[in-house]
CSV table of C-alpha atoms in Angstrom, one decimal:
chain,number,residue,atom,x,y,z
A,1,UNK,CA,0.0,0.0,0.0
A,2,UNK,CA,1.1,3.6,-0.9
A,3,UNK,CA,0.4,7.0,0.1
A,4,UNK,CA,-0.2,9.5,-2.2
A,5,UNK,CA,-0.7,13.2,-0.7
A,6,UNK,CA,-2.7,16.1,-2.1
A,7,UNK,CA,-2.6,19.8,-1.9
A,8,UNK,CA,-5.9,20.9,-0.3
A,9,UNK,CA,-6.5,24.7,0.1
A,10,UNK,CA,-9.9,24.1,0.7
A,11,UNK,CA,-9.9,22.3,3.8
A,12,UNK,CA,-7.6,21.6,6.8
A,13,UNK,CA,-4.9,19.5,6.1
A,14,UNK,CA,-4.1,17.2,2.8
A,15,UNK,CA,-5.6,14.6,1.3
A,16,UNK,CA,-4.4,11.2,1.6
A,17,UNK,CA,-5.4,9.2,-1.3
A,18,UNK,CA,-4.3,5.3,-0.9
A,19,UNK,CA,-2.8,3.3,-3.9
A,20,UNK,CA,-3.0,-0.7,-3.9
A,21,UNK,CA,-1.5,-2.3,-7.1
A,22,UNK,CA,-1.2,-5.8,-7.3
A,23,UNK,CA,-3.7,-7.8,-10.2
A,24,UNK,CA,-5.8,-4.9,-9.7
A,25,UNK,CA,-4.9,-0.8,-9.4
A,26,UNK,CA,-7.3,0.4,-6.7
A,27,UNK,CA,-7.7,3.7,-5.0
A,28,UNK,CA,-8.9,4.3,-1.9
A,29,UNK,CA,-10.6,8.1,-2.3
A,30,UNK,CA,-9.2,10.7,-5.1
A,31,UNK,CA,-8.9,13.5,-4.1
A,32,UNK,CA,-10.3,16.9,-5.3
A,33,UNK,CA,-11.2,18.4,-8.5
A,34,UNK,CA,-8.8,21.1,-8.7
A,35,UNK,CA,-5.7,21.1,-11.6
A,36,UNK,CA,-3.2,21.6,-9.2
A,37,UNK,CA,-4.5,18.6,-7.2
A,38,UNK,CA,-5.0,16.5,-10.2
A,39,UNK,CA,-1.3,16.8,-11.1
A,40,UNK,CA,-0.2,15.8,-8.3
A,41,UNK,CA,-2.1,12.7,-8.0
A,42,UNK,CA,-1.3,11.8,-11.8
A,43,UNK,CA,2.7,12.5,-10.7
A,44,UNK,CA,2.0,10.0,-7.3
A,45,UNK,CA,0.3,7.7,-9.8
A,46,UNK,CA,3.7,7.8,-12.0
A,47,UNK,CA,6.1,7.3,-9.5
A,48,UNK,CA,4.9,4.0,-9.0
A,49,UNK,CA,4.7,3.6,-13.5
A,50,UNK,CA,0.9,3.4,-13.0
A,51,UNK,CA,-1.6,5.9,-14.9
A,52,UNK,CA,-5.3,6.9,-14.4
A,53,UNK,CA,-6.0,4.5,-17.4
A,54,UNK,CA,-4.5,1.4,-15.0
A,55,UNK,CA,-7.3,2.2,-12.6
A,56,UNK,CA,-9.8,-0.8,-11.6
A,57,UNK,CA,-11.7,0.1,-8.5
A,58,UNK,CA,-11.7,3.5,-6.3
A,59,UNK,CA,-13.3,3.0,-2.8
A,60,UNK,CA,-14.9,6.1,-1.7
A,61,UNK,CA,-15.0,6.8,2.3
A,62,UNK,CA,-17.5,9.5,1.9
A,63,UNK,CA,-18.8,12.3,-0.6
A,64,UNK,CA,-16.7,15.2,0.3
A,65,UNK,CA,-15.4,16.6,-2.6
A,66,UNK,CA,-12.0,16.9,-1.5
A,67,UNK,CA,-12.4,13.0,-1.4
A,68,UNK,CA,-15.0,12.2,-4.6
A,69,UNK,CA,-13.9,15.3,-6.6
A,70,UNK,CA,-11.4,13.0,-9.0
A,71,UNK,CA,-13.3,10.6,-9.4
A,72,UNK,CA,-15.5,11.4,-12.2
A,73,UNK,CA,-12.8,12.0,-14.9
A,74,UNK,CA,-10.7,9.2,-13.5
A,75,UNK,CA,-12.9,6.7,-14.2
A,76,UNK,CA,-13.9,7.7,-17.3
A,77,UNK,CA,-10.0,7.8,-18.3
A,78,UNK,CA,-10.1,3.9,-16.6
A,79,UNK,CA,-13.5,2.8,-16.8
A,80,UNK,CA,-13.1,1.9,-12.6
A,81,UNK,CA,-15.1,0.6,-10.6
A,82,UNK,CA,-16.1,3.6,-8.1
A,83,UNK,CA,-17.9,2.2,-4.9
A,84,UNK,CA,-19.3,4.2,-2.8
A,85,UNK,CA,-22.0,3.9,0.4
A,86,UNK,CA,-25.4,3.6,-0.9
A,87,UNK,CA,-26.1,6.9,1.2
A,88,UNK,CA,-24.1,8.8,-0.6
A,89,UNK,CA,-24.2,7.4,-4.1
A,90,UNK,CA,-26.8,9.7,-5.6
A,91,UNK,CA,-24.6,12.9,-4.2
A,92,UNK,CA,-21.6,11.3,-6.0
A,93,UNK,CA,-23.1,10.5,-8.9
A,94,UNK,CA,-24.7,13.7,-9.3
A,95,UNK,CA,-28.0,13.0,-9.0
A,96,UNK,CA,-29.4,17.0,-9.8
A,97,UNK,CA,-32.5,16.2,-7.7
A,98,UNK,CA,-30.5,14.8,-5.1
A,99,UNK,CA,-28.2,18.3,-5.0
A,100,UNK,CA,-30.7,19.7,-5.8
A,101,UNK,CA,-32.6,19.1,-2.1
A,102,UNK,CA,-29.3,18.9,-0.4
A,103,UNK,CA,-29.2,22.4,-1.4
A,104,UNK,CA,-32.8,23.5,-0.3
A,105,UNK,CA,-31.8,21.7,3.2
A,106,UNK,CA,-28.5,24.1,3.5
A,107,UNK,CA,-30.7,27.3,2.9
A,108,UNK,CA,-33.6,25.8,5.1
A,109,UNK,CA,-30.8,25.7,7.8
A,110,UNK,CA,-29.0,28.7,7.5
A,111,UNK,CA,-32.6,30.4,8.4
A,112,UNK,CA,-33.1,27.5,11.0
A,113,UNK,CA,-29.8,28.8,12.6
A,114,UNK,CA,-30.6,32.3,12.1
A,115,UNK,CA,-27.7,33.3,10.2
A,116,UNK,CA,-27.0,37.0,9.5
A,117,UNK,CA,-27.2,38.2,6.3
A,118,UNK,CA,-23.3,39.0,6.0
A,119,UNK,CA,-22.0,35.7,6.8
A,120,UNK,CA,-25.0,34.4,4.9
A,121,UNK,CA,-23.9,35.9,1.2
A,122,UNK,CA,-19.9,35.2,1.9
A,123,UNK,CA,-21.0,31.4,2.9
A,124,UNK,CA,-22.9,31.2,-0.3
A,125,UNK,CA,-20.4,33.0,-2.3
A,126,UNK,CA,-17.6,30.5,-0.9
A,127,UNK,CA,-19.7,27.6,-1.8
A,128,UNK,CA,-20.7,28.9,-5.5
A,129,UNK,CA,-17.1,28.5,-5.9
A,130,UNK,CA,-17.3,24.6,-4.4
A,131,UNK,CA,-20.0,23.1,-6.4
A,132,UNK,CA,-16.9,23.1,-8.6
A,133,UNK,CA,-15.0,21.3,-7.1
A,134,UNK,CA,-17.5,17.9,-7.2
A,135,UNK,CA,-15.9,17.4,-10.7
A,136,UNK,CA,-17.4,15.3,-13.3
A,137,UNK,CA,-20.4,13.0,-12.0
A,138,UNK,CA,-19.9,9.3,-11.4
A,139,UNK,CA,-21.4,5.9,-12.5
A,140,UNK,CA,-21.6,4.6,-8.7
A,141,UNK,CA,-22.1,1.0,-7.6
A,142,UNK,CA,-23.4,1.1,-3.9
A,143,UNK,CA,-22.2,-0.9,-1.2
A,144,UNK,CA,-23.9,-1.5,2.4
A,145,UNK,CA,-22.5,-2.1,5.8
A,146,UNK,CA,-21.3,-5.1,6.2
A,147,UNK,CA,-20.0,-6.0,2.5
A,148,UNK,CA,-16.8,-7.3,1.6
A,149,UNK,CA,-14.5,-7.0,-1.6
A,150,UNK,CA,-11.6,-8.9,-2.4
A,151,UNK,CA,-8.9,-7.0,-3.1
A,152,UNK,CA,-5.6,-8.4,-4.8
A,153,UNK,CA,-6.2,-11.5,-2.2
A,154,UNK,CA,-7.3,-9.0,0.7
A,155,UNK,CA,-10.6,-8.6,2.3
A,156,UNK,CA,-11.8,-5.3,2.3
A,157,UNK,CA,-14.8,-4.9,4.8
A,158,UNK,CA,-17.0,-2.1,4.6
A,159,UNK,CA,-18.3,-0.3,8.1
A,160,UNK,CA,-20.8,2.7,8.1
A,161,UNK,CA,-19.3,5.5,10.0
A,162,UNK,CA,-22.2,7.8,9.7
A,163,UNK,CA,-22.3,11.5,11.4
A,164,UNK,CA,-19.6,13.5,9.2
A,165,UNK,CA,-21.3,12.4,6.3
A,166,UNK,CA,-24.5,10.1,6.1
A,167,UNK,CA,-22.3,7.9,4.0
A,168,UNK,CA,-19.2,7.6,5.3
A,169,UNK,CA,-17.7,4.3,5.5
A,170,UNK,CA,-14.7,3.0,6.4
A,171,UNK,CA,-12.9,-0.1,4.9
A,172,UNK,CA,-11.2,-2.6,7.4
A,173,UNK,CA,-8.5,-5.1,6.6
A,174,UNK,CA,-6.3,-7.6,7.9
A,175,UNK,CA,-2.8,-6.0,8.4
A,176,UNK,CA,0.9,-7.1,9.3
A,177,UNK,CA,0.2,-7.0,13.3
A,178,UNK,CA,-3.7,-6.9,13.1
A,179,UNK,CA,-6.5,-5.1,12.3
A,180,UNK,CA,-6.5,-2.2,10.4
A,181,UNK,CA,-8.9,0.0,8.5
A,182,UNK,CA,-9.0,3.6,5.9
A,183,UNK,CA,-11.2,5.4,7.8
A,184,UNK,CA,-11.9,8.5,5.7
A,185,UNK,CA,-12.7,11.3,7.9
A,186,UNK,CA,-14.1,9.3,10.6
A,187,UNK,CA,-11.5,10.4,12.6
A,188,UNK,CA,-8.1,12.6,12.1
A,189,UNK,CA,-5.0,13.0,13.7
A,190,UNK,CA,-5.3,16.8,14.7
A,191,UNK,CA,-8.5,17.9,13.9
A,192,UNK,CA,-12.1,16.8,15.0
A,193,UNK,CA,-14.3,16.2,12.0
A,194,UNK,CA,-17.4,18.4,12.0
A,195,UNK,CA,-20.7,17.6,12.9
A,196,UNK,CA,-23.5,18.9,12.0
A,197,UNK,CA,-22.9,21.3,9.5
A,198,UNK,CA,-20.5,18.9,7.0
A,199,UNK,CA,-23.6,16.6,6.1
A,200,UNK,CA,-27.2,18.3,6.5
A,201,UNK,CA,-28.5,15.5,5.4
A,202,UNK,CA,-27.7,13.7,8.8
A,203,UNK,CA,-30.5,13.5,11.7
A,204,UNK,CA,-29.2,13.8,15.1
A,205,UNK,CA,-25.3,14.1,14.2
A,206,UNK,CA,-23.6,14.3,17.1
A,207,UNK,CA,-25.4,11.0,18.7
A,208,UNK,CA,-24.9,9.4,15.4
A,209,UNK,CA,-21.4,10.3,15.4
A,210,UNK,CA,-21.1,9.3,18.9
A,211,UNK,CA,-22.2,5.9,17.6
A,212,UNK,CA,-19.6,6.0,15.2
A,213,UNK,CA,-16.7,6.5,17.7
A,214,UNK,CA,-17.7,3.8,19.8
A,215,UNK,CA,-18.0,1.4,16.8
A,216,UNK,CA,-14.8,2.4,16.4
A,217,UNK,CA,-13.5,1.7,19.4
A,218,UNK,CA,-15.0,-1.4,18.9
A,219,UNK,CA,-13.1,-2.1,15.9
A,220,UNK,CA,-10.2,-2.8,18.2
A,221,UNK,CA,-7.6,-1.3,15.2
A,222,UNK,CA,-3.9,-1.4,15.1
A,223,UNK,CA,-4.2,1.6,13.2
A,224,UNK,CA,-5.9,3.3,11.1
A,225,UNK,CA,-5.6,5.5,7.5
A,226,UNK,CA,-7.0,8.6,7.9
A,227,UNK,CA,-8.2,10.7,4.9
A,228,UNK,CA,-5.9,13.4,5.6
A,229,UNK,CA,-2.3,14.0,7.2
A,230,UNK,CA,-0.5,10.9,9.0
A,231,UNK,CA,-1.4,7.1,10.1
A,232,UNK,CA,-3.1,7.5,13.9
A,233,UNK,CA,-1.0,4.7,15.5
A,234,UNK,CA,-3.6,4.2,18.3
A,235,UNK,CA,-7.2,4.4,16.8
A,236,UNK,CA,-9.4,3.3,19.4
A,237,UNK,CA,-7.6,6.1,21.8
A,238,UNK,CA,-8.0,9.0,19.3
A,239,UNK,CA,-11.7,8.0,18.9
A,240,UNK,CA,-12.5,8.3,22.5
A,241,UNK,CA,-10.4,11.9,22.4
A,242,UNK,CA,-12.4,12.8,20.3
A,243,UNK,CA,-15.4,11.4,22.4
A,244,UNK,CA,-14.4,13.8,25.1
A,245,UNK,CA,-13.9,16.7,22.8
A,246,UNK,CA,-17.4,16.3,22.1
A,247,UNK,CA,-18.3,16.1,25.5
A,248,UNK,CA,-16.7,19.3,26.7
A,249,UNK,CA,-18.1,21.0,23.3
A,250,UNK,CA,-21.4,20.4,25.5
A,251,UNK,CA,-20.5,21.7,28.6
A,252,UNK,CA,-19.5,24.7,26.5
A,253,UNK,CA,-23.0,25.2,25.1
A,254,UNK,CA,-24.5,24.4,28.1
A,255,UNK,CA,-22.1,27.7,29.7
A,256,UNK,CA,-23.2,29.9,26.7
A,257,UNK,CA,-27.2,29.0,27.5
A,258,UNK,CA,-26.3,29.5,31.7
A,259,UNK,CA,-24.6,32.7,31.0
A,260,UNK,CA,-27.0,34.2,27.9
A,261,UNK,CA,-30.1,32.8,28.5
A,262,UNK,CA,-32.1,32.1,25.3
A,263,UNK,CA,-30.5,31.7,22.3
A,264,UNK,CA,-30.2,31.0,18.6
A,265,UNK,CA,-27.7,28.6,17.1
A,266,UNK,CA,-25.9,31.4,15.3
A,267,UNK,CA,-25.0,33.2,18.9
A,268,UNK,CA,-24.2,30.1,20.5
A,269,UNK,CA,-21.8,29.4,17.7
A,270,UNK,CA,-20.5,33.0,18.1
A,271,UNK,CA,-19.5,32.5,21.8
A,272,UNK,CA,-18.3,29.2,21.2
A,273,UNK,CA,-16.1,30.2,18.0
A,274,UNK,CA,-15.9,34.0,17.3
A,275,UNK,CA,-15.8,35.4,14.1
A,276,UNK,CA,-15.8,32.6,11.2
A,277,UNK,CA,-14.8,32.9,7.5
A,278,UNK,CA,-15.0,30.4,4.4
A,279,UNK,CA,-16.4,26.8,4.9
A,280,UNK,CA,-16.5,27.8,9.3
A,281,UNK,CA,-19.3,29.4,8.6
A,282,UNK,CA,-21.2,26.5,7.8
A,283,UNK,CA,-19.4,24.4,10.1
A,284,UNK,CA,-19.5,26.3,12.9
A,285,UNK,CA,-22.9,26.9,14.0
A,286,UNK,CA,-23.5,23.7,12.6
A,287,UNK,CA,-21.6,22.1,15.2
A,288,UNK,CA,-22.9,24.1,17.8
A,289,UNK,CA,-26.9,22.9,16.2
A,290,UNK,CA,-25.6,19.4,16.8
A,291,UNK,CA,-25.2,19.8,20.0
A,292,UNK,CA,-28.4,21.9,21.1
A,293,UNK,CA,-29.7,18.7,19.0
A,294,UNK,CA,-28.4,16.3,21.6
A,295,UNK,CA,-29.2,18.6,24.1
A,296,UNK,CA,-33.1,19.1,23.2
A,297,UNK,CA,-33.1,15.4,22.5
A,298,UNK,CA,-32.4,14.5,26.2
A,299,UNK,CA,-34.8,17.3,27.1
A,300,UNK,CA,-31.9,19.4,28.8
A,301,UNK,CA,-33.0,22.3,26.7
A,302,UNK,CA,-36.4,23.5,25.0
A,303,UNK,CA,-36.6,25.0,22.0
A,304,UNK,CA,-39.0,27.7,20.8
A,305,UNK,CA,-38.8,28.9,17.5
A,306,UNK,CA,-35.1,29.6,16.4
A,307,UNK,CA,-34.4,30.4,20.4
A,308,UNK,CA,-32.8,27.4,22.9
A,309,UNK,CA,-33.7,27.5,26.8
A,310,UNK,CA,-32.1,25.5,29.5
A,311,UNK,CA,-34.9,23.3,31.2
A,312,UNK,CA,-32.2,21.8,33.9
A,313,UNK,CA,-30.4,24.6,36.1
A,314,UNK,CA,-27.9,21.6,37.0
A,315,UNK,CA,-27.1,19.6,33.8
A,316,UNK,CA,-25.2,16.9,34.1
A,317,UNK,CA,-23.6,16.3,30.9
A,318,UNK,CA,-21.4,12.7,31.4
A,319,UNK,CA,-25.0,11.2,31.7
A,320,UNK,CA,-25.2,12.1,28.1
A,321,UNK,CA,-22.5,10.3,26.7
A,322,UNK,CA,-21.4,6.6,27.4
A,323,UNK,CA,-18.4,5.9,29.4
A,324,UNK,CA,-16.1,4.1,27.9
A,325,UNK,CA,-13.0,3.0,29.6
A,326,UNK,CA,-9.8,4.5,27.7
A,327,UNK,CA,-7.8,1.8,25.3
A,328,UNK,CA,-4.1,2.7,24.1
């Protein structure tokens, strides 16, 4: 297995985009549709005498364009296989009424949240600019949790992941010293994958997500290939990090609510984070939404029209996540 890094001004960190040759040339994600990005991949592809045309099968973790973006053009250089979870297929294929309703659920949100009309138009203006980078669309075949591949003599098992993205899925394997999996942007090395504002499409993120982590945990990895930066050496312990990341992200919003009263999701994501710019502003209050979600859900707060209210004047937050004993 190779790495092959790409340039990512888009997002935080770069994409790792994973090359297994052997009877078959598969990819594991591709990357973004941008020419500097595609140049590099087609250089990482080369250093190993390999083109786009050698390309039989790119697995997909997730619809992201800075993972999907490639895809399009590469398979119709290669004629790959490009798999993808059944919840995000129509996204990746391009399904226009698909986008189409993902994009009535982003405007029915950004009211929902009661977003300003400044960070509003630059959000928009910043996404114009990122329906481009979804690149050509793609003939998908779907997969489900739970379904394997063989690849060159190695079992690939797909596992839903959902909460970043409906659809993300990682793909575990057997490795030299045990188990080991690509996990896409289930979880990173240095940043915490947003909730709540990366997939719109997802009901209760952050308790979805919290699933997720523990699933991971679960998964009792080696290690694990994230989508960007390095190899997390000690999966299981990064997930429950992240776990707790998540659960002091709630005390947080339950500070904001104690020492504001009342409020939208745009001012609790304005205490939380300040002043946001680019793709933030979506993922921002979004995250802070997923957790008045999970708040409201376990009746902590009450919600009346864009305005959340503390019910509880003593919330105790551990008793809304599980405990989990820590793993290294």
């Amino acid at each position: 297995m190779k790495r092959i890094q790409l340039g990512n001004t888009v997002f935080e960190g770069k994409n790792d985009v994973y090359l297994l040759d052997g009877d078959r040339t598969v990819l594991v994600d591709a990357g973004v549709a941008l020419p500097d990005v595609r140049e590099q991949l087609r250089d990482g592809l080369a250093a190993h005498d390999l083109t786009a045309a050698d390309i039989d099968d790119i697995f997909l973790t997730h619809w992201h364009h800075d993972h999907a973006g490639l895809a399009g053009e590469l398979q119709a250089e290669s004629g790959a296989t490009v798999h993808v979870h059944e919840d995000d297929a129509a996204l990746v294929a391009g399904d226009e009424t698909v986008v189409s309703a993902h994009s009535d659920l982003l405007l029915d949100a950004l009211g929902d949240w009661n977003m300003p009309e400044g960070p509003r138009e630059e959000l928009l203006d910043f996404l114009d600019f990122h329906d481009e980078l979804a690149g050509e669309d793609v003939d998908v075949t779907p997969f489900v949790d739970g379904d394997t591949f063989d690849v060159n003599g190695q079992t690939f098992e797909a596992v839903h992941l959902p909460g970043h993205a409906a659809g993300l899925a990682a793909f575990g394997f057997d490795g030299d010293e045990g188990r080991e999996a690509f996990v896409g942007d289930a979880i990173l090395p240095k940043y915490t994958p947003n909730v709540g504002g990366a997939d719109l499409r997802v009901d209760s993120p952050l308790a979805q997500y919290v699933d997720s982590l523990l699933r991971l945990v679960e998964m009792d990895l080696e290690r694990a290939w994230p989508g960007h930066r390095d190899v997390i050496d000690e999966p299981a312990a990064r997930a429950l990090t992240i776990l707790d990341h998540h659960r002091e992200r709630t005390e947080n919003v339950v500070g904001v609510l104690e020492e504001h009263g009342s409020c939208d999701t745009w001012t609790v994501s304005a205490h939380l984070f300040g002043e946001l710019e680019n793709i933030h502003i979506l993922h921002g209050p979004g995250e802070a939404y997923a957790h008045l979600d999970h708040l409201a859900h376990h009746g902590v707060v009450e919600r009346d029209g864009h305005e959340y209210e503390l019910t509880d004047e003593n919330v105790d937050v551990d008793a809304l996540f599980p405990v989990v004993e820590s793993r290294s």
